[in-house]
Amino acid sequence: MAKLYYRYGAMNSGKSTALLQAAFNYEERGQQVLLAKPLVDTKGDSRIVSRLGVSREVDILVARGTDLVAVLDERIAADRARGADPVACLLVDEAQFLSPAQVDDLLCIAVERSVPVLAYGIRTDFQTHSFPGSRRLLEIAHSLEELKTICRCGRKAMFNGRKAGDDFVFDGAQVAIDGVEVTYESMCPACYLRAGGRLPYREERAGWDGAGAPSS
């Protein structure tokens, strides 16, 4: 039985680079891979782009309602019809943007179609909340692997600080693509809180008024 792998990390932890390296490794051995990414990730348009400057066109752009099992079945049928090698692996970039149903599709692809799936993404957004896709991956993936990077202070980065210009911002929509509207910086928890980041459930419990002091 093939497995679903989730490899996650903070921004700039080398996820796209690792994905492209995995694709190269498969193809170096003469095996066919499929690359996919969510359509909402407009960075690079239809390409996966690493920080090192390496890029590659994807085979599947995943819209919100895309049934990934159906897409793979169509590809398998087309490959059989033309006598092509079977798909050896499906690699998914920015997997946090998938819907929970699409993550379930990935598990079905691994278990029922015997195609290993390597999904890469971030665990939490700029407010420390998990994305629906990453939450589901953490729940059902066979294997979880953290890709590590460091904060500017040298400690392990866990959080993703969002910046508008030179300033950190902690309010706004969950999805804003890096380099399009904003930029991101991977941060350790101490630097994140020092920059003004909040731990929302702690504030909710304390009954904060949003201005930094308990409400009366």
Short mmCIF file of C-alpha atoms in Angstrom, two decimals:
data_model
loop_
_atom_site.label_atom_id
_atom_site.label_comp_id
_atom_site.label_asym_id
_atom_site.label_seq_id
_atom_site.Cartn_x
_atom_site.Cartn_y
_atom_site.Cartn_z
CA MET A 1 0.00 0.00 0.00
CA ALA A 2 1.28 3.45 -0.92
CA LYS A 3 1.26 6.24 1.65
CA LEU A 4 0.30 9.89 2.02
CA TYR A 5 3.19 11.99 3.32
CA TYR A 6 2.86 15.52 4.68
CA ARG A 7 6.06 17.54 4.82
CA TYR A 8 5.44 20.90 6.47
CA GLY A 9 7.40 23.85 7.73
CA ALA A 10 7.35 27.60 8.24
CA MET A 11 7.78 29.93 5.29
CA ASN A 12 11.16 29.67 3.58
CA SER A 13 11.93 26.23 4.95
CA GLY A 14 12.69 24.86 1.48
CA LYS A 15 9.41 23.03 0.82
CA SER A 16 9.20 23.77 -2.90
CA THR A 17 12.90 23.04 -3.33
CA ALA A 18 12.44 19.67 -1.60
CA LEU A 19 9.45 18.87 -3.82
CA LEU A 20 11.37 19.66 -7.01
CA GLN A 21 14.28 17.56 -5.77
CA ALA A 22 11.94 14.64 -5.10
CA ALA A 23 10.53 14.96 -8.63
CA PHE A 24 14.05 14.94 -10.05
CA ASN A 25 14.96 11.85 -8.05
CA TYR A 26 11.98 9.90 -9.40
CA GLU A 27 12.59 10.98 -12.98
CA GLU A 28 16.29 10.22 -12.77
CA ARG A 29 15.20 6.61 -12.27
CA GLY A 30 12.90 6.71 -15.29
CA GLN A 31 9.67 7.03 -13.30
CA GLN A 32 6.78 9.35 -14.13
CA VAL A 33 5.63 11.94 -11.59
CA LEU A 34 2.73 14.38 -11.54
CA LEU A 35 3.07 17.83 -9.96
CA ALA A 36 0.07 19.73 -8.63
CA LYS A 37 -0.67 22.94 -6.79
CA PRO A 38 -3.82 24.85 -5.81
CA LEU A 39 -5.04 27.47 -8.27
CA VAL A 40 -5.26 30.03 -5.46
CA ASP A 41 -1.45 30.08 -5.29
CA THR A 42 -0.85 32.66 -8.02
CA LYS A 43 2.88 32.96 -7.30
CA GLY A 44 4.58 31.59 -10.38
CA ASP A 45 1.23 31.20 -12.17
CA SER A 46 1.22 27.57 -13.35
CA ARG A 47 4.74 26.87 -12.08
CA ILE A 48 6.21 25.70 -8.81
CA VAL A 49 8.98 28.15 -7.93
CA SER A 50 11.64 27.58 -5.29
CA ARG A 51 13.60 30.30 -3.50
CA LEU A 52 16.74 29.02 -5.23
CA GLY A 53 15.35 30.10 -8.59
CA VAL A 54 14.41 26.62 -9.83
CA SER A 55 10.94 26.34 -11.32
CA ARG A 56 8.78 23.85 -13.16
CA GLU A 57 5.34 23.74 -14.78
CA VAL A 58 2.72 21.77 -12.90
CA ASP A 59 0.58 19.06 -14.43
CA ILE A 60 -2.53 19.81 -12.37
CA LEU A 61 -3.84 23.19 -11.20
CA VAL A 62 -6.29 22.38 -8.43
CA ALA A 63 -9.43 24.52 -8.36
CA ARG A 64 -11.62 24.62 -5.28
CA GLY A 65 -14.00 21.94 -6.54
CA THR A 66 -11.48 19.67 -8.26
CA ASP A 67 -11.94 15.95 -7.57
CA LEU A 68 -8.33 14.77 -7.45
CA VAL A 69 -9.20 11.08 -7.62
CA ALA A 70 -11.17 11.66 -10.84
CA VAL A 71 -8.31 13.72 -12.30
CA LEU A 72 -5.79 10.98 -11.53
CA ASP A 73 -8.07 8.27 -12.94
CA GLU A 74 -8.34 10.21 -16.20
CA ARG A 75 -4.56 10.50 -16.35
CA ILE A 76 -4.08 6.78 -15.64
CA ALA A 77 -6.57 5.85 -18.38
CA ALA A 78 -4.85 8.18 -20.88
CA ASP A 79 -1.42 6.75 -20.01
CA ARG A 80 -2.65 3.19 -20.48
CA ALA A 81 -4.19 4.09 -23.84
CA ARG A 82 -0.89 5.43 -25.17
CA GLY A 83 1.27 2.81 -23.50
CA ALA A 84 3.02 5.23 -21.16
CA ASP A 85 4.63 4.32 -17.87
CA PRO A 86 2.33 4.46 -14.85
CA VAL A 87 2.38 7.40 -12.45
CA ALA A 88 4.93 6.64 -9.75
CA CYS A 89 4.18 9.58 -7.45
CA LEU A 90 1.94 12.61 -7.04
CA LEU A 91 3.66 15.69 -5.56
CA VAL A 92 1.54 18.55 -4.25
CA ASP A 93 2.88 22.02 -3.42
CA GLU A 94 1.13 24.54 -1.12
CA ALA A 95 -1.09 21.74 0.15
CA GLN A 96 -2.44 23.91 2.97
CA PHE A 97 -4.71 25.56 0.39
CA LEU A 98 -6.49 22.29 -0.47
CA SER A 99 -9.96 21.67 0.91
CA PRO A 100 -10.39 18.90 3.49
CA ALA A 101 -12.24 16.86 0.84
CA GLN A 102 -9.26 17.17 -1.50
CA VAL A 103 -6.93 15.97 1.24
CA ASP A 104 -9.23 12.97 1.62
CA ASP A 105 -8.79 12.49 -2.15
CA LEU A 106 -5.02 12.33 -1.60
CA LEU A 107 -5.42 9.55 0.94
CA CYS A 108 -7.66 7.62 -1.45
CA ILE A 109 -5.09 8.05 -4.24
CA ALA A 110 -2.41 6.54 -2.00
CA VAL A 111 -4.50 3.73 -0.54
CA GLU A 112 -6.89 2.82 -3.37
CA ARG A 113 -4.77 3.71 -6.42
CA SER A 114 -1.42 2.70 -4.89
CA VAL A 115 0.22 5.98 -5.91
CA PRO A 116 2.40 7.59 -3.21
CA VAL A 117 1.47 11.19 -2.49
CA LEU A 118 4.00 13.73 -1.18
CA ALA A 119 2.25 16.89 0.00
CA TYR A 120 4.20 19.99 1.04
CA GLY A 121 2.81 22.99 2.89
CA ILE A 122 2.74 25.17 5.97
CA ARG A 123 1.00 24.24 9.18
CA THR A 124 -0.38 27.59 10.36
CA ASP A 125 -1.22 31.03 9.01
CA PHE A 126 0.07 34.42 10.14
CA GLN A 127 -2.32 34.36 13.12
CA THR A 128 -1.16 30.88 14.25
CA HIS A 129 -4.38 29.20 13.05
CA SER A 130 -4.13 26.04 10.97
CA PHE A 131 -5.36 26.05 7.39
CA PRO A 132 -8.22 23.60 6.68
CA GLY A 133 -6.00 21.62 4.30
CA SER A 134 -3.05 21.39 6.65
CA ARG A 135 -5.31 20.47 9.57
CA ARG A 136 -6.75 17.56 7.62
CA LEU A 137 -3.31 16.43 6.50
CA LEU A 138 -2.10 16.40 10.10
CA GLU A 139 -5.13 14.26 10.95
CA ILE A 140 -4.87 11.58 8.27
CA ALA A 141 -1.42 11.49 6.64
CA HIS A 142 0.52 8.27 7.15
CA SER A 143 3.74 10.18 7.73
CA LEU A 144 4.46 13.68 9.06
CA GLU A 145 7.82 15.37 8.58
CA GLU A 146 8.79 18.84 9.68
CA LEU A 147 11.12 20.82 7.42
CA LYS A 148 13.01 23.19 9.68
CA THR A 149 14.25 26.72 9.21
CA ILE A 150 15.49 29.45 11.54
CA CYS A 151 14.28 32.82 12.73
CA ARG A 152 16.46 35.89 12.23
CA CYS A 153 17.52 35.49 15.88
CA GLY A 154 18.88 32.01 15.15
CA ARG A 155 16.22 30.00 16.98
CA LYS A 156 13.92 27.49 15.30
CA ALA A 157 11.17 29.24 13.31
CA MET A 158 7.63 27.97 13.87
CA PHE A 159 5.37 30.89 12.94
CA ASN A 160 4.82 32.98 9.81
CA GLY A 161 4.85 36.75 10.28
CA ARG A 162 3.01 38.74 7.59
CA LYS A 163 4.45 42.10 6.53
CA ALA A 164 2.93 44.98 4.61
CA GLY A 165 5.93 47.02 3.58
CA ASP A 166 8.29 47.04 6.55
CA ASP A 167 5.60 46.51 9.19
CA PHE A 168 4.21 43.29 10.61
CA VAL A 169 0.43 42.97 10.39
CA PHE A 170 -1.72 40.58 12.38
CA ASP A 171 -5.19 41.23 10.97
CA GLY A 172 -6.63 40.36 7.57
CA ALA A 173 -7.74 37.48 5.38
CA GLN A 174 -6.18 34.08 6.00
CA VAL A 175 -4.93 33.80 2.40
CA ALA A 176 -2.67 36.49 0.94
CA ILE A 177 -0.05 35.23 -1.49
CA ASP A 178 3.58 35.95 -0.72
CA GLY A 179 4.97 38.68 -2.97
CA VAL A 180 1.57 39.66 -4.41
CA GLU A 181 0.01 41.69 -1.61
CA VAL A 182 2.35 41.01 1.27
CA THR A 183 5.57 39.28 2.24
CA TYR A 184 6.27 36.79 5.01
CA GLU A 185 9.03 36.13 7.49
CA SER A 186 9.52 32.87 9.37
CA MET A 187 9.79 33.56 13.09
CA CYS A 188 10.37 31.84 16.40
CA PRO A 189 7.55 32.22 18.96
CA ALA A 190 9.49 34.79 21.00
CA CYS A 191 10.14 37.08 18.03
CA TYR A 192 6.58 36.63 16.79
CA LEU A 193 5.11 37.79 20.10
CA ARG A 194 7.68 40.59 20.40
CA ALA A 195 6.62 41.90 16.99
CA GLY A 196 3.00 42.16 18.16
CA GLY A 197 1.68 38.71 17.34
CA ARG A 198 -1.16 37.49 19.49
CA LEU A 199 -2.21 34.13 20.87
CA PRO A 200 -5.95 34.43 20.22
CA TYR A 201 -7.25 31.74 22.53
CA ARG A 202 -5.28 33.09 25.46
CA GLU A 203 -6.71 36.55 24.85
CA GLU A 204 -10.21 35.14 24.48
CA ARG A 205 -9.92 33.34 27.81
CA ALA A 206 -8.69 36.46 29.56
CA GLY A 207 -11.49 38.58 28.11
CA TRP A 208 -9.14 41.06 26.48
CA ASP A 209 -10.65 44.15 24.94
CA GLY A 210 -8.25 44.06 21.97
CA ALA A 211 -6.23 47.02 23.23
CA GLY A 212 -3.76 45.03 25.30
CA ALA A 213 -5.56 45.18 28.66
CA PRO A 214 -8.21 43.02 30.29
CA SER A 215 -11.76 44.29 29.86
CA SER A 216 -13.61 45.33 32.99
#
